[in-house]
Amino acid sequence: MIQSGIAVNTSEDVLITQQERRLATPAELKDRLPLSVALQAQVTEQRKQINAILAGEDSRLLVITGPCSLHCEDAALEYARRLRILQEKVADRCLLVMRAYLEKPRTTVGWKGMLYAPDLSDRCDLAAGSEASRRLLLQLVELGLPLATEALSPLAFNYIDDLISWTAIGARTTESQIHREMASGLACAVGFKNGTHGRVDTAVHALQAASQSHSFLSASNDGQLVVRETAGNDAVHLVLRGGAGKPNYHKESVAEAVAAMDKAGLEPSLVVDCSHENSGKDHRRQAEVLESVVAQVNAGQHALRGVMLESHLQEGRQGMGGELAYGVSITDACIGWKETEALIQGVADSLRD
């Protein structure tokens, strides 16, 4: 209904249960927590290095590793410091990118990630979450690491987009036209995961779409609705994560994915997610997947250009009730740091040989 020229919601026509709450715009938050000129240059350079690996111009392996999701600032920073030291040891054969996942897609309901609920409750507080998330990512960037995340909400992503060097579009959203359009205009590489059914056709279609220019409804950093026009993203690539209870990292599945991308006129560029259904949803089997991928690379499969690991300071996962153990995932189970370090060092040694 309309009163005095103002639209008023009534219980008869909407299901909104609370008044709308104003958020700071992305521009306002970025002004409050700015990325310095020096760090902007660092992120730009790291994006270029990632893109070169994915294009086959840099022979190093991209290794995207870190917690399934960030929930504890101290643990995230400690993991990052350890990862930075490890990067120095393997820099000739690997480029390490830290997972900095702030949004969690839910099958039904549950904690949606630090961006929405930094206090780990079921109550959405995007105002506090966007500020806490940006502040943490800034600290991680200051440590010198390139960051990876999953873009779930295109509007929420505007609060952190300048800090991210690699972005994933998840299995549930790869089919989304909105995410394909968004990816076509991002300044970083974007990996589209195959769908939960395990086939790569949906993701291949997404790569074709995101590599082209688009015009679509969006919001500017100032919160203004705009028509955004993009040039197309030439650093989009396929992420194999298994599906329908089966893995798709073996050489036969990789060859099929390469053939599908060739047929679609795309540069075959693959990243293998060692977790999810490639590991049978058992974090302890990520090592098997990683070893298979590295063996395929050493055997001449040049389309394999990266891997993903779910890893934290401590192995396993924990529920969210009660006092939380330090450095343990509260979402998907992860391998611990000791195993992570050994696996990545082993990858570098194998690739050197």
Coordinates of C-alpha atoms in Angstrom, one line a residue:
M1 CA 0.0 0.0 0.0
I2 CA 1.1 3.7 -0.5
Q3 CA 0.9 6.4 2.1
S4 CA 2.0 9.9 1.4
G5 CA 4.1 8.7 -1.5
I6 CA 5.9 6.1 0.6
A7 CA 5.5 2.4 0.0
V8 CA 4.4 0.7 3.3
N9 CA 4.6 -3.1 3.7
T10 CA 1.6 -4.8 5.2
S11 CA 1.3 -8.3 6.6
E12 CA -1.2 -9.1 3.8
D13 CA 1.3 -8.8 1.0
V14 CA 4.8 -9.6 2.4
L15 CA 6.4 -12.1 4.7
I16 CA 9.2 -9.8 6.0
T17 CA 9.2 -10.1 9.8
Q18 CA 11.5 -7.2 10.7
Q19 CA 12.1 -3.7 9.6
E20 CA 14.9 -3.2 7.0
R21 CA 18.3 -2.2 8.5
R22 CA 20.6 0.1 6.6
L23 CA 24.1 -1.2 5.9
A24 CA 27.2 0.8 5.2
T25 CA 27.8 0.8 1.5
P26 CA 30.9 -1.0 0.1
A27 CA 32.5 2.4 -0.6
E28 CA 31.9 3.5 3.0
L29 CA 33.4 0.4 4.4
K30 CA 36.4 0.5 2.0
D31 CA 37.0 4.1 3.1
R32 CA 37.0 3.1 6.7
L33 CA 39.2 0.0 6.1
P34 CA 41.2 1.0 3.0
L35 CA 43.6 -1.1 1.0
S36 CA 46.9 0.8 0.6
V37 CA 48.4 1.6 -2.7
A38 CA 51.3 -0.8 -2.0
L39 CA 48.9 -3.6 -1.1
Q40 CA 46.8 -2.9 -4.2
A41 CA 49.9 -3.4 -6.3
Q42 CA 50.7 -6.6 -4.4
V43 CA 47.2 -8.0 -5.1
T44 CA 47.4 -7.0 -8.7
E45 CA 50.7 -8.8 -9.1
Q46 CA 49.5 -11.9 -7.3
R47 CA 46.4 -12.0 -9.6
K48 CA 48.7 -11.9 -12.6
Q49 CA 50.8 -14.8 -11.3
I50 CA 47.7 -16.9 -10.7
N51 CA 46.3 -16.1 -14.2
A52 CA 49.7 -17.0 -15.8
I53 CA 49.6 -20.4 -14.1
L54 CA 46.0 -21.0 -15.2
A55 CA 46.9 -20.0 -18.7
G56 CA 49.8 -22.5 -18.8
E57 CA 52.4 -19.6 -19.1
D58 CA 53.8 -20.4 -15.7
S59 CA 54.7 -24.1 -14.9
R60 CA 54.2 -23.8 -11.2
L61 CA 51.2 -25.6 -9.5
L62 CA 48.5 -23.5 -7.9
V63 CA 47.8 -24.7 -4.4
I64 CA 44.7 -23.3 -2.8
T65 CA 44.8 -24.3 0.8
G66 CA 43.2 -23.3 4.1
P67 CA 40.3 -23.7 6.4
C68 CA 36.9 -24.8 5.0
S69 CA 35.7 -21.5 6.4
L70 CA 37.1 -18.7 8.6
H71 CA 35.6 -18.3 12.0
C72 CA 38.5 -17.3 14.4
E73 CA 40.7 -14.4 13.6
D74 CA 43.7 -15.6 15.7
A75 CA 43.7 -19.1 14.1
A76 CA 43.4 -17.6 10.6
L77 CA 46.4 -15.3 11.2
E78 CA 48.5 -18.1 12.6
Y79 CA 47.7 -20.4 9.7
A80 CA 48.6 -17.5 7.3
R81 CA 52.0 -17.0 9.0
R82 CA 52.8 -20.6 8.7
L83 CA 51.7 -20.7 5.1
R84 CA 53.9 -17.7 4.2
I85 CA 56.9 -19.5 5.6
L86 CA 56.1 -22.6 3.6
Q87 CA 55.6 -20.5 0.4
E88 CA 59.3 -19.5 0.7
K89 CA 60.4 -23.1 0.7
V90 CA 58.3 -24.2 -2.4
A91 CA 58.2 -21.0 -4.4
D92 CA 60.0 -22.4 -7.4
R93 CA 57.3 -25.1 -8.0
C94 CA 54.1 -23.9 -6.2
L95 CA 52.2 -20.8 -5.7
L96 CA 50.2 -21.0 -2.4
V97 CA 46.9 -19.2 -2.1
M98 CA 45.1 -19.2 1.3
R99 CA 41.4 -20.1 1.4
A100 CA 39.6 -17.2 3.1
Y101 CA 36.0 -18.4 2.8
L102 CA 33.5 -16.1 4.5
E103 CA 30.2 -17.4 3.1
K104 CA 28.9 -20.9 3.5
P105 CA 26.2 -22.3 1.2
R106 CA 23.7 -24.4 3.2
T107 CA 21.8 -27.4 2.0
T108 CA 19.0 -26.3 4.3
V109 CA 19.8 -23.9 7.1
G110 CA 22.7 -23.3 9.5
W111 CA 25.6 -20.9 10.1
K112 CA 26.2 -18.9 6.9
G113 CA 29.8 -17.8 7.6
M114 CA 31.7 -14.9 9.2
L115 CA 30.4 -12.4 6.7
Y116 CA 26.8 -12.9 8.1
A117 CA 27.3 -14.0 11.7
P118 CA 30.8 -13.3 13.1
D119 CA 29.6 -14.2 16.6
L120 CA 28.8 -17.7 15.3
S121 CA 25.1 -17.4 16.1
D122 CA 22.1 -17.9 13.8
R123 CA 21.4 -14.2 13.9
C124 CA 22.4 -12.3 10.7
D125 CA 24.5 -9.3 11.4
L126 CA 26.0 -8.2 8.1
A127 CA 27.0 -4.8 9.5
A128 CA 29.4 -6.5 12.0
G129 CA 30.2 -9.3 9.7
S130 CA 31.3 -7.3 6.7
E131 CA 33.5 -5.1 8.9
A132 CA 35.1 -8.1 10.8
S133 CA 35.6 -9.9 7.5
R134 CA 37.2 -7.0 5.7
R135 CA 39.5 -6.3 8.7
L136 CA 40.7 -9.9 8.8
L137 CA 41.3 -10.1 5.1
L138 CA 43.3 -6.9 5.2
Q139 CA 45.5 -8.5 7.9
L140 CA 46.0 -11.6 5.8
V141 CA 46.9 -9.5 2.7
E142 CA 49.4 -7.6 4.8
L143 CA 51.1 -10.9 5.5
G144 CA 51.8 -11.2 1.8
L145 CA 49.4 -13.9 0.8
P146 CA 47.1 -14.1 -2.1
L147 CA 43.6 -15.0 -1.0
A148 CA 40.8 -17.2 -2.3
T149 CA 37.2 -17.2 -1.5
E150 CA 33.8 -18.4 -2.8
A151 CA 31.5 -15.7 -4.1
L152 CA 28.0 -16.6 -3.0
S153 CA 26.2 -13.2 -2.8
P154 CA 27.2 -10.8 -5.6
L155 CA 26.2 -7.8 -3.4
A156 CA 28.1 -9.0 -0.4
F157 CA 31.2 -9.7 -2.5
N158 CA 31.5 -6.0 -3.2
Y159 CA 32.7 -5.5 0.3
I160 CA 35.8 -7.6 -0.2
D161 CA 36.4 -7.9 -3.9
D162 CA 39.5 -5.8 -4.0
L163 CA 41.3 -8.1 -1.5
I164 CA 40.7 -11.4 -3.4
S165 CA 43.1 -13.0 -5.9
W166 CA 41.1 -16.1 -6.8
T167 CA 37.4 -16.8 -6.6
A168 CA 35.3 -20.0 -6.8
I169 CA 31.7 -20.3 -8.0
G170 CA 30.3 -23.3 -6.1
A171 CA 28.7 -26.4 -7.4
R172 CA 25.2 -25.2 -6.5
T173 CA 25.6 -21.8 -8.1
T174 CA 27.6 -22.7 -11.3
E175 CA 24.3 -22.8 -13.1
S176 CA 23.2 -19.4 -11.9
Q177 CA 23.1 -16.7 -14.6
I178 CA 23.7 -14.0 -12.0
H179 CA 27.0 -15.6 -10.9
R180 CA 28.1 -16.1 -14.5
E181 CA 27.5 -12.4 -15.2
M182 CA 29.3 -11.4 -12.1
A183 CA 32.3 -13.5 -12.9
S184 CA 32.5 -11.9 -16.4
G185 CA 33.5 -8.7 -14.7
L186 CA 35.7 -9.7 -11.8
A187 CA 39.3 -8.6 -11.9
C188 CA 40.6 -12.0 -10.6
A189 CA 40.5 -15.6 -11.9
V190 CA 37.3 -17.5 -11.4
G191 CA 37.0 -21.2 -11.0
F192 CA 33.6 -22.8 -11.8
K193 CA 33.0 -26.1 -10.0
N194 CA 31.2 -28.9 -11.8
G195 CA 27.7 -29.5 -10.5
T196 CA 26.7 -31.7 -7.7
H197 CA 25.7 -34.4 -10.3
G198 CA 29.3 -34.7 -11.2
R199 CA 29.1 -33.8 -14.9
V200 CA 31.2 -31.0 -16.3
D201 CA 28.7 -29.8 -19.0
T202 CA 27.0 -27.2 -16.7
A203 CA 30.4 -25.7 -15.7
V204 CA 31.6 -25.7 -19.3
H205 CA 28.5 -23.7 -20.2
A206 CA 29.3 -21.3 -17.3
L207 CA 32.9 -20.8 -18.6
Q208 CA 31.6 -20.0 -22.0
A209 CA 29.1 -17.5 -20.6
A210 CA 31.6 -15.8 -18.1
S211 CA 34.2 -15.4 -20.8
Q212 CA 31.9 -13.2 -22.8
S213 CA 30.8 -9.6 -22.2
H214 CA 27.5 -8.9 -20.4
S215 CA 25.2 -6.1 -19.4
F216 CA 23.1 -6.7 -16.3
L217 CA 21.5 -5.1 -13.2
S218 CA 23.9 -4.6 -10.3
A219 CA 24.9 -2.3 -7.5
S220 CA 27.8 0.1 -7.4
N221 CA 30.1 0.5 -4.5
D222 CA 28.0 3.5 -3.5
G223 CA 24.9 1.3 -3.3
Q224 CA 23.3 2.8 -6.4
L225 CA 21.5 0.4 -8.8
V226 CA 23.4 0.4 -12.1
V227 CA 23.6 -1.4 -15.4
R228 CA 27.0 -3.0 -15.3
E229 CA 28.8 -3.8 -18.6
T230 CA 31.6 -6.3 -18.5
A231 CA 34.3 -7.2 -21.0
G232 CA 34.3 -11.0 -20.2
N233 CA 36.8 -12.8 -18.0
D234 CA 39.6 -14.6 -19.8
A235 CA 40.9 -16.3 -16.6
V236 CA 37.8 -18.6 -16.0
H237 CA 38.6 -22.3 -15.6
L238 CA 37.0 -25.6 -14.4
V239 CA 37.2 -27.0 -10.9
L240 CA 36.7 -30.7 -10.6
R241 CA 35.1 -31.7 -7.2
G242 CA 33.4 -35.0 -7.9
G243 CA 29.7 -35.5 -7.6
A244 CA 26.8 -38.0 -7.2
G245 CA 29.0 -40.0 -4.9
K246 CA 31.8 -40.4 -7.4
P247 CA 35.2 -38.8 -7.9
N248 CA 36.3 -37.1 -11.1
Y249 CA 40.1 -36.6 -10.6
H250 CA 41.4 -39.8 -12.2
K251 CA 43.1 -39.5 -15.6
E252 CA 40.0 -40.7 -17.5
S253 CA 37.8 -38.0 -16.0
V254 CA 40.4 -35.4 -16.5
A255 CA 40.7 -36.4 -20.2
E256 CA 37.0 -36.2 -20.6
A257 CA 37.0 -32.7 -19.0
V258 CA 39.8 -31.6 -21.3
A259 CA 37.9 -32.9 -24.4
A260 CA 34.7 -31.1 -23.3
M261 CA 36.6 -27.8 -23.0
D262 CA 38.4 -28.3 -26.3
K263 CA 35.0 -28.9 -28.0
A264 CA 33.6 -25.8 -26.5
G265 CA 36.6 -23.7 -27.8
L266 CA 38.0 -23.1 -24.3
E267 CA 41.6 -23.3 -23.0
P268 CA 41.7 -26.6 -21.0
S269 CA 42.6 -25.3 -17.5
L270 CA 41.7 -27.5 -14.6
V271 CA 41.9 -27.2 -10.8
V272 CA 41.1 -30.3 -8.8
D273 CA 39.4 -30.0 -5.4
C274 CA 40.9 -32.7 -3.3
S275 CA 38.0 -32.6 -0.9
H276 CA 34.2 -33.0 -1.2
E277 CA 33.3 -36.0 -3.3
N278 CA 36.7 -36.5 -4.8
S279 CA 37.8 -37.6 -1.3
G280 CA 34.5 -39.4 -0.6
K281 CA 33.8 -36.6 1.9
D282 CA 36.7 -38.0 4.1
H283 CA 39.3 -35.4 4.8
R284 CA 41.9 -38.1 5.4
R285 CA 41.7 -39.1 1.7
Q286 CA 42.7 -35.7 0.3
A287 CA 46.3 -36.9 0.2
E288 CA 45.3 -39.7 -2.3
V289 CA 43.7 -37.2 -4.6
L290 CA 46.7 -34.8 -4.4
E291 CA 49.2 -37.6 -5.2
S292 CA 47.2 -38.7 -8.2
V293 CA 47.0 -35.2 -9.6
V294 CA 50.7 -34.6 -9.2
A295 CA 51.5 -38.0 -10.8
Q296 CA 49.3 -36.9 -13.8
V297 CA 51.1 -33.6 -14.0
N298 CA 54.5 -35.4 -14.0
A299 CA 53.2 -37.7 -16.7
G300 CA 52.5 -34.8 -19.0
Q301 CA 48.9 -33.7 -18.3
H302 CA 49.5 -30.0 -18.7
A303 CA 45.8 -29.1 -18.3
L304 CA 46.0 -29.8 -14.6
R305 CA 47.1 -26.4 -13.1
G306 CA 46.0 -26.4 -9.6
V307 CA 44.6 -28.2 -6.5
M308 CA 42.5 -27.3 -3.5
L309 CA 42.9 -28.6 0.0
E310 CA 40.7 -28.1 3.1
S311 CA 43.3 -27.7 5.9
H312 CA 43.5 -26.1 9.3
L313 CA 45.8 -25.9 12.3
Q314 CA 44.3 -29.1 13.8
E315 CA 42.7 -32.1 12.1
G316 CA 39.0 -32.8 11.9
R317 CA 35.9 -30.7 12.7
Q318 CA 33.9 -29.7 15.8
G319 CA 30.3 -28.8 16.5
M320 CA 29.5 -25.2 17.4
G321 CA 27.9 -25.8 20.8
G322 CA 30.0 -25.0 23.8
E323 CA 33.6 -23.9 24.0
L324 CA 35.4 -24.3 20.7
A325 CA 38.8 -25.9 20.4
Y326 CA 41.5 -23.6 18.8
G327 CA 42.4 -24.2 15.2
V328 CA 39.7 -26.8 14.4
S329 CA 37.1 -26.3 11.6
I330 CA 33.5 -25.8 12.5
T331 CA 32.3 -26.7 9.0
D332 CA 33.9 -29.4 6.8
A333 CA 36.6 -31.5 8.4
C334 CA 40.1 -30.5 7.5
I335 CA 43.6 -32.1 7.5
G336 CA 45.9 -30.6 10.1
W337 CA 48.9 -28.3 9.6
K338 CA 51.6 -31.0 10.0
E339 CA 50.1 -33.1 7.2
T340 CA 49.5 -30.0 5.1
E341 CA 53.1 -28.9 5.3
A342 CA 54.4 -32.4 4.5
L343 CA 52.0 -32.8 1.5
I344 CA 52.9 -29.5 -0.1
Q345 CA 56.6 -30.0 0.5
G346 CA 56.2 -33.4 -1.1
V347 CA 54.4 -31.9 -4.1
A348 CA 57.2 -29.4 -4.7
D349 CA 59.9 -32.1 -4.4
S350 CA 58.0 -34.4 -6.8
L351 CA 57.6 -31.6 -9.3
R352 CA 61.3 -30.7 -9.1
D353 CA 62.2 -34.3 -9.8

